[in-house]
PDB file of N, CA and C in Angstrom:
ATOM      1  N   MET A   1      72.499 134.952  79.987  1.00 44.00           N
ATOM      2  CA  MET A   1      71.422 135.343  78.485  1.00 44.00           C
ATOM      3  C   MET A   1      71.827 134.029  77.467  1.00 44.00           C
ATOM      4  N   ALA A   2      71.208 133.562  76.809  1.00 46.00           N
ATOM      5  CA  ALA A   2      71.655 132.054  75.865  1.00 46.00           C
ATOM      6  C   ALA A   2      72.667 133.152  75.031  1.00 46.00           C
ATOM      7  N   LYS A   3      73.155 131.665  73.870  1.00 49.00           N
ATOM      8  CA  LYS A   3      73.720 132.384  73.654  1.00 49.00           C
ATOM      9  C   LYS A   3      73.226 133.020  72.189  1.00 49.00           C
ATOM     10  N   THR A   4      74.335 133.282  71.215  1.00 48.00           N
ATOM     11  CA  THR A   4      73.310 133.152  69.628  1.00 48.00           C
ATOM     12  C   THR A   4      73.150 132.265  69.232  1.00 48.00           C
ATOM     13  N   THR A   5      71.835 132.047  67.645  1.00 45.00           N
ATOM     14  CA  THR A   5      72.292 131.151  67.566  1.00 45.00           C
ATOM     15  C   THR A   5      73.044 130.601  66.348  1.00 45.00           C
ATOM     16  N   LYS A   6      74.498 130.680  66.090  1.00 51.00           N
ATOM     17  CA  LYS A   6      75.842 130.508  65.226  1.00 51.00           C
ATOM     18  C   LYS A   6      76.051 129.684  66.010  1.00 51.00           C
ATOM     19  N   ALA A   7      76.371 129.928  67.493  1.00 49.00           N
ATOM     20  CA  ALA A   7      77.112 129.570  67.952  1.00 49.00           C
ATOM     21  C   ALA A   7      76.534 127.776  69.129  1.00 49.00           C
ATOM     22  N   GLN A   8      75.195 127.535  67.731  1.00 50.00           N
ATOM     23  CA  GLN A   8      74.812 126.391  68.806  1.00 50.00           C
ATOM     24  C   GLN A   8      75.285 125.062  68.305  1.00 50.00           C
ATOM     25  N   ALA A   9      75.330 123.873  68.434  1.00 74.00           N
ATOM     26  CA  ALA A   9      75.681 122.555  68.504  1.00 74.00           C
ATOM     27  C   ALA A   9      74.288 121.833  67.608  1.00 74.00           C
ATOM     28  N   SER A  10      73.711 122.088  68.353  1.00 93.00           N
ATOM     29  CA  SER A  10      72.037 121.034  68.429  1.00 93.00           C
ATOM     30  C   SER A  10      71.402 121.508  68.395  1.00 93.00           C
ATOM     31  N   PHE A  11      70.431 120.934  68.021  1.00 94.00           N
ATOM     32  CA  PHE A  11      68.211 121.077  68.251  1.00 94.00           C
ATOM     33  C   PHE A  11      68.179 121.475  69.182  1.00 94.00           C
ATOM     34  N   GLU A  12      68.685 119.746  70.091  1.00 94.00           N
ATOM     35  CA  GLU A  12      68.301 120.050  71.480  1.00 94.00           C
ATOM     36  C   GLU A  12      69.194 121.165  72.182  1.00 94.00           C
ATOM     37  N   SER A  13      70.188 121.999  72.354  1.00 95.00           N
ATOM     38  CA  SER A  13      70.687 123.013  72.719  1.00 95.00           C
ATOM     39  C   SER A  13      69.456 124.101  72.503  1.00 95.00           C
ATOM     40  N   ALA A  14      69.716 124.514  71.355  1.00 95.00           N
ATOM     41  CA  ALA A  14      68.694 125.263  70.871  1.00 95.00           C
ATOM     42  C   ALA A  14      67.131 125.867  71.619  1.00 95.00           C
ATOM     43  N   LEU A  15      66.807 124.397  71.268  1.00 95.00           N
ATOM     44  CA  LEU A  15      65.554 124.389  71.840  1.00 95.00           C
ATOM     45  C   LEU A  15      65.648 125.144  73.918  1.00 95.00           C
ATOM     46  N   ALA A  16      66.037 123.611  73.953  1.00 96.00           N
ATOM     47  CA  ALA A  16      66.445 124.678  75.297  1.00 96.00           C
ATOM     48  C   ALA A  16      66.453 125.835  76.007  1.00 96.00           C
ATOM     49  N   GLN A  17      67.752 126.590  74.763  1.00 96.00           N
ATOM     50  CA  GLN A  17      67.831 127.768  75.148  1.00 96.00           C
ATOM     51  C   GLN A  17      65.939 128.374  74.984  1.00 96.00           C
ATOM     52  N   LEU A  18      65.749 127.629  74.056  1.00 96.00           N
ATOM     53  CA  LEU A  18      64.694 129.177  73.751  1.00 96.00           C
ATOM     54  C   LEU A  18      63.446 128.396  74.780  1.00 96.00           C
ATOM     55  N   GLU A  19      63.834 127.273  75.896  1.00 96.00           N
ATOM     56  CA  GLU A  19      62.424 126.521  76.274  1.00 96.00           C
ATOM     57  C   GLU A  19      63.233 127.533  77.624  1.00 96.00           C
ATOM     58  N   ASP A  20      64.350 127.658  78.534  1.00 95.00           N
ATOM     59  CA  ASP A  20      64.600 129.320  78.892  1.00 95.00           C
ATOM     60  C   ASP A  20      64.242 130.602  79.107  1.00 95.00           C
ATOM     61  N   ILE A  21      64.253 131.408  77.706  1.00 95.00           N
ATOM     62  CA  ILE A  21      64.231 132.558  77.171  1.00 95.00           C
ATOM     63  C   ILE A  21      62.600 132.371  77.123  1.00 95.00           C
ATOM     64  N   ILE A  22      61.805 131.432  76.876  1.00 95.00           N
ATOM     65  CA  ILE A  22      60.688 131.217  77.069  1.00 95.00           C
ATOM     66  C   ILE A  22      60.167 131.501  79.078  1.00 95.00           C
ATOM     67  N   GLN A  23      60.497 130.443  80.311  1.00 95.00           N
ATOM     68  CA  GLN A  23      60.196 130.987  81.482  1.00 95.00           C
ATOM     69  C   GLN A  23      60.592 131.876  81.178  1.00 95.00           C
ATOM     70  N   ALA A  24      62.013 132.867  81.143  1.00 94.00           N
ATOM     71  CA  ALA A  24      62.462 134.334  82.148  1.00 94.00           C
ATOM     72  C   ALA A  24      61.421 135.213  81.361  1.00 94.00           C
ATOM     73  N   MET A  25      60.984 135.189  80.547  1.00 94.00           N
ATOM     74  CA  MET A  25      59.977 135.414  79.395  1.00 94.00           C
ATOM     75  C   MET A  25      57.967 135.772  80.277  1.00 94.00           C
ATOM     76  N   GLU A  26      58.012 134.126  80.747  1.00 94.00           N
ATOM     77  CA  GLU A  26      56.734 134.260  81.079  1.00 94.00           C
ATOM     78  C   GLU A  26      56.978 134.648  82.544  1.00 94.00           C
ATOM     79  N   GLY A  27      57.768 134.726  83.406  1.00 93.00           N
ATOM     80  CA  GLY A  27      57.330 134.919  84.450  1.00 93.00           C
ATOM     81  C   GLY A  27      58.027 136.554  84.223  1.00 93.00           C
ATOM     82  N   GLY A  28      57.473 137.626  83.559  1.00 89.00           N
ATOM     83  CA  GLY A  28      56.682 139.149  83.423  1.00 89.00           C
ATOM     84  C   GLY A  28      58.231 139.952  84.392  1.00 89.00           C
ATOM     85  N   ASP A  29      59.242 140.172  84.919  1.00 90.00           N
ATOM     86  CA  ASP A  29      60.161 140.142  85.649  1.00 90.00           C
ATOM     87  C   ASP A  29      61.381 140.522  84.705  1.00 90.00           C
ATOM     88  N   LEU A  30      61.712 140.361  83.424  1.00 91.00           N
ATOM     89  CA  LEU A  30      62.642 141.454  82.997  1.00 91.00           C
ATOM     90  C   LEU A  30      61.983 142.884  82.010  1.00 91.00           C
ATOM     91  N   PRO A  31      62.950 143.663  82.383  1.00 95.00           N
ATOM     92  CA  PRO A  31      63.412 144.887  82.354  1.00 95.00           C
ATOM     93  C   PRO A  31      62.775 144.716  80.537  1.00 95.00           C
ATOM     94  N   LEU A  32      62.493 145.562  80.000  1.00 94.00           N
ATOM     95  CA  LEU A  32      61.806 146.172  78.630  1.00 94.00           C
ATOM     96  C   LEU A  32      63.028 145.759  77.648  1.00 94.00           C
ATOM     97  N   ASP A  33      64.246 146.623  77.750  1.00 95.00           N
ATOM     98  CA  ASP A  33      65.492 145.857  77.242  1.00 95.00           C
ATOM     99  C   ASP A  33      65.859 144.320  77.048  1.00 95.00           C
ATOM    100  N   THR A  34      65.928 143.712  78.209  1.00 95.00           N
ATOM    101  CA  THR A  34      66.337 142.555  78.345  1.00 95.00           C
ATOM    102  C   THR A  34      64.757 142.001  77.731  1.00 95.00           C
ATOM    103  N   ALA A  35      63.555 142.360  77.903  1.00 94.00           N
ATOM    104  CA  ALA A  35      62.790 141.024  76.741  1.00 94.00           C
ATOM    105  C   ALA A  35      62.567 141.137  75.457  1.00 94.00           C
ATOM    106  N   LEU A  36      63.247 142.571  75.521  1.00 96.00           N
ATOM    107  CA  LEU A  36      63.240 142.336  73.631  1.00 96.00           C
ATOM    108  C   LEU A  36      64.416 141.793  72.977  1.00 96.00           C
ATOM    109  N   THR A  37      66.087 141.902  73.755  1.00 96.00           N
ATOM    110  CA  THR A  37      67.116 141.383  73.660  1.00 96.00           C
ATOM    111  C   THR A  37      65.840 139.345  73.084  1.00 96.00           C
ATOM    112  N   SER A  38      65.776 139.151  74.297  1.00 96.00           N
ATOM    113  CA  SER A  38      65.222 137.682  74.971  1.00 96.00           C
ATOM    114  C   SER A  38      64.318 137.467  73.021  1.00 96.00           C
ATOM    115  N   TYR A  39      63.567 138.199  73.111  1.00 96.00           N
ATOM    116  CA  TYR A  39      62.703 137.973  72.053  1.00 96.00           C
ATOM    117  C   TYR A  39      63.378 137.806  71.428  1.00 96.00           C
ATOM    118  N   LYS A  40      64.702 138.433  69.930  1.00 97.00           N
ATOM    119  CA  LYS A  40      64.960 138.417  69.253  1.00 97.00           C
ATOM    120  C   LYS A  40      66.072 137.411  69.014  1.00 97.00           C
ATOM    121  N   GLN A  41      66.302 136.681  70.423  1.00 96.00           N
ATOM    122  CA  GLN A  41      66.875 135.109  69.807  1.00 96.00           C
ATOM    123  C   GLN A  41      66.322 134.786  70.112  1.00 96.00           C
ATOM    124  N   GLY A  42      64.803 134.581  70.460  1.00 96.00           N
ATOM    125  CA  GLY A  42      63.898 133.910  70.609  1.00 96.00           C
ATOM    126  C   GLY A  42      64.100 133.616  69.856  1.00 96.00           C
ATOM    127  N   ILE A  43      63.636 134.095  68.606  1.00 97.00           N
ATOM    128  CA  ILE A  43      63.254 134.033  67.429  1.00 97.00           C
ATOM    129  C   ILE A  43      64.413 133.116  66.356  1.00 97.00           C
ATOM    130  N   GLU A  44      65.500 133.638  66.635  1.00 96.00           N
ATOM    131  CA  GLU A  44      67.068 133.307  66.242  1.00 96.00           C
ATOM    132  C   GLU A  44      66.757 131.883  66.285  1.00 96.00           C
ATOM    133  N   LEU A  45      66.366 131.727  67.492  1.00 96.00           N
ATOM    134  CA  LEU A  45      66.647 130.331  67.184  1.00 96.00           C
ATOM    135  C   LEU A  45      64.796 129.011  67.722  1.00 96.00           C
ATOM    136  N   ILE A  46      64.269 129.602  67.123  1.00 96.00           N
ATOM    137  CA  ILE A  46      62.864 129.162  66.527  1.00 96.00           C
ATOM    138  C   ILE A  46      63.437 128.634  64.945  1.00 96.00           C
ATOM    139  N   LYS A  47      64.314 129.934  64.129  1.00 96.00           N
ATOM    140  CA  LYS A  47      64.342 130.130  62.553  1.00 96.00           C
ATOM    141  C   LYS A  47      65.663 128.506  62.247  1.00 96.00           C
ATOM    142  N   PHE A  48      66.558 128.557  63.459  1.00 95.00           N
ATOM    143  CA  PHE A  48      67.478 127.572  63.529  1.00 95.00           C
ATOM    144  C   PHE A  48      66.911 126.263  63.312  1.00 95.00           C
ATOM    145  N   CYS A  49      65.586 126.393  64.897  1.00 95.00           N
ATOM    146  CA  CYS A  49      65.325 124.422  65.137  1.00 95.00           C
ATOM    147  C   CYS A  49      64.247 124.616  63.852  1.00 95.00           C
ATOM    148  N   GLN A  50      63.813 125.467  62.836  1.00 95.00           N
ATOM    149  CA  GLN A  50      62.964 125.331  61.926  1.00 95.00           C
ATOM    150  C   GLN A  50      63.542 124.765  60.931  1.00 95.00           C
ATOM    151  N   GLY A  51      64.504 125.405  60.676  1.00 94.00           N
ATOM    152  CA  GLY A  51      65.898 125.013  59.879  1.00 94.00           C
ATOM    153  C   GLY A  51      66.126 124.110  60.061  1.00 94.00           C
ATOM    154  N   LYS A  52      66.962 123.408  61.399  1.00 94.00           N
ATOM    155  CA  LYS A  52      66.819 121.458  61.231  1.00 94.00           C
ATOM    156  C   LYS A  52      66.421 120.701  61.679  1.00 94.00           C
ATOM    157  N   LEU A  53      64.636 121.132  61.034  1.00 94.00           N
ATOM    158  CA  LEU A  53      63.370 120.404  61.347  1.00 94.00           C
ATOM    159  C   LEU A  53      63.601 119.367  59.999  1.00 94.00           C
ATOM    160  N   ALA A  54      63.058 121.083  58.828  1.00 93.00           N
ATOM    161  CA  ALA A  54      63.112 121.570  57.293  1.00 93.00           C
ATOM    162  C   ALA A  54      63.797 120.520  56.537  1.00 93.00           C
ATOM    163  N   ASP A  55      66.387 120.582  57.139  1.00 92.00           N
ATOM    164  CA  ASP A  55      66.702 119.045  57.125  1.00 92.00           C
ATOM    165  C   ASP A  55      66.792 117.647  57.474  1.00 92.00           C
ATOM    166  N   ALA A  56      66.014 117.600  58.324  1.00 91.00           N
ATOM    167  CA  ALA A  56      65.362 116.905  58.621  1.00 91.00           C
ATOM    168  C   ALA A  56      64.696 115.573  57.917  1.00 91.00           C
ATOM    169  N   GLU A  57      63.280 116.512  58.096  1.00 89.00           N
ATOM    170  CA  GLU A  57      62.521 115.718  57.160  1.00 89.00           C
ATOM    171  C   GLU A  57      63.292 115.677  55.518  1.00 89.00           C
ATOM    172  N   GLN A  58      63.884 116.382  54.872  1.00 88.00           N
ATOM    173  CA  GLN A  58      64.303 116.507  53.685  1.00 88.00           C
ATOM    174  C   GLN A  58      65.105 115.183  53.444  1.00 88.00           C
ATOM    175  N   GLN A  59      66.272 114.815  54.075  1.00 87.00           N
ATOM    176  CA  GLN A  59      66.865 113.517  54.089  1.00 87.00           C
ATOM    177  C   GLN A  59      65.791 112.891  55.092  1.00 87.00           C
ATOM    178  N   LEU A  60      65.016 112.739  55.724  1.00 84.00           N
ATOM    179  CA  LEU A  60      63.619 111.277  55.105  1.00 84.00           C
ATOM    180  C   LEU A  60      62.806 111.091  54.559  1.00 84.00           C
ATOM    181  N   ARG A  61      62.936 112.113  53.667  1.00 81.00           N
ATOM    182  CA  ARG A  61      62.420 111.959  52.026  1.00 81.00           C
ATOM    183  C   ARG A  61      62.668 111.485  51.293  1.00 81.00           C
ATOM    184  N   VAL A  62      64.537 112.064  51.141  1.00 82.00           N
ATOM    185  CA  VAL A  62      65.470 110.936  50.367  1.00 82.00           C
ATOM    186  C   VAL A  62      65.136 109.569  51.007  1.00 82.00           C
ATOM    187  N   LEU A  63      65.579 109.184  51.868  1.00 81.00           N
ATOM    188  CA  LEU A  63      65.282 107.806  52.783  1.00 81.00           C
ATOM    189  C   LEU A  63      64.012 107.057  52.651  1.00 81.00           C
ATOM    190  N   GLU A  64      63.013 108.083  52.001  1.00 78.00           N
ATOM    191  CA  GLU A  64      61.796 106.942  52.101  1.00 78.00           C
ATOM    192  C   GLU A  64      61.637 107.813  50.405  1.00 78.00           C
ATOM    193  N   ASN A  65      62.468 107.688  49.695  1.00 80.00           N
ATOM    194  CA  ASN A  65      61.840 108.206  48.187  1.00 80.00           C
ATOM    195  C   ASN A  65      61.386 108.684  47.358  1.00 80.00           C
ATOM    196  N   ASP A  66      61.832 109.615  48.000  1.00 69.00           N
ATOM    197  CA  ASP A  66      61.181 111.049  47.941  1.00 69.00           C
ATOM    198  C   ASP A  66      58.913 110.888  48.417  1.00 69.00           C
ATOM    199  N   GLU A  67      59.301 110.445  49.243  1.00 71.00           N
ATOM    200  CA  GLU A  67      57.160 109.654  49.786  1.00 71.00           C
ATOM    201  C   GLU A  67      57.484 108.999  50.758  1.00 71.00           C
ATOM    202  N   LEU A  68      56.931 110.326  52.220  1.00 67.00           N
ATOM    203  CA  LEU A  68      57.226 110.545  53.166  1.00 67.00           C
ATOM    204  C   LEU A  68      55.834 109.934  53.586  1.00 67.00           C
ATOM    205  N   LYS A  69      55.964 109.337  54.758  1.00 71.00           N
ATOM    206  CA  LYS A  69      55.201 107.288  55.323  1.00 71.00           C
ATOM    207  C   LYS A  69      54.768 108.144  56.546  1.00 71.00           C
ATOM    208  N   PRO A  70      52.990 108.155  57.064  1.00 75.00           N
ATOM    209  CA  PRO A  70      52.845 108.556  57.868  1.00 75.00           C
ATOM    210  C   PRO A  70      53.004 107.579  58.740  1.00 75.00           C
ATOM    211  N   LEU A  71      53.464 107.989  59.751  1.00 74.00           N
ATOM    212  CA  LEU A  71      54.060 107.071  61.367  1.00 74.00           C
ATOM    213  C   LEU A  71      52.900 106.216  62.054  1.00 74.00           C
ATOM    214  N   ASP A  72      53.678 104.819  62.272  1.00 77.00           N
ATOM    215  CA  ASP A  72      51.986 104.354  62.318  1.00 77.00           C
ATOM    216  C   ASP A  72      53.190 103.692  63.818  1.00 77.00           C
ATOM    217  N   LEU A  73      52.070 103.658  65.238  1.00 79.00           N
ATOM    218  CA  LEU A  73      53.304 103.241  66.276  1.00 79.00           C
ATOM    219  C   LEU A  73      51.870 101.529  67.066  1.00 79.00           C
ATOM    220  N   THR A  74      50.927 101.565  66.074  1.00 81.00           N
ATOM    221  CA  THR A  74      49.990 100.650  66.319  1.00 81.00           C
ATOM    222  C   THR A  74      50.445  99.130  66.963  1.00 81.00           C
ATOM    223  N   ASP A  75      51.375  98.559  66.938  1.00 66.00           N
ATOM    224  CA  ASP A  75      52.409  97.460  66.724  1.00 66.00           C
ATOM    225  C   ASP A  75      52.318  97.773  68.121  1.00 66.00           C
ATOM    226  N   GLY A  76      53.184  98.085  68.581  1.00 57.00           N
ATOM    227  CA  GLY A  76      53.527  98.759  70.333  1.00 57.00           C
ATOM    228  C   GLY A  76      55.152  98.571  70.195  1.00 57.00           C
ATOM    229  N   GLN A  77      54.925  99.824  69.387  1.00 51.00           N
ATOM    230  CA  GLN A  77      56.279  99.984  69.167  1.00 51.00           C
ATOM    231  C   GLN A  77      56.654 101.301  69.691  1.00 51.00           C
TER     232      GLN A  77
END
């Protein structure tokens, strides 16, 4: 079973755990209690990831003088 979000070290590890939970639940072989526990953990992981993304967006706003600019990849980068 996945660790709780309190033990998360990074966005990437939380996302990997969330993907594992999704795969297990999509398999349809989990007992009801396990599925409910996994669902709750998934919700916690989603909230954790959303928080990390919001923090990153805020940092970008600060770096861009509070003007978030669209990403332009047309120059081959």
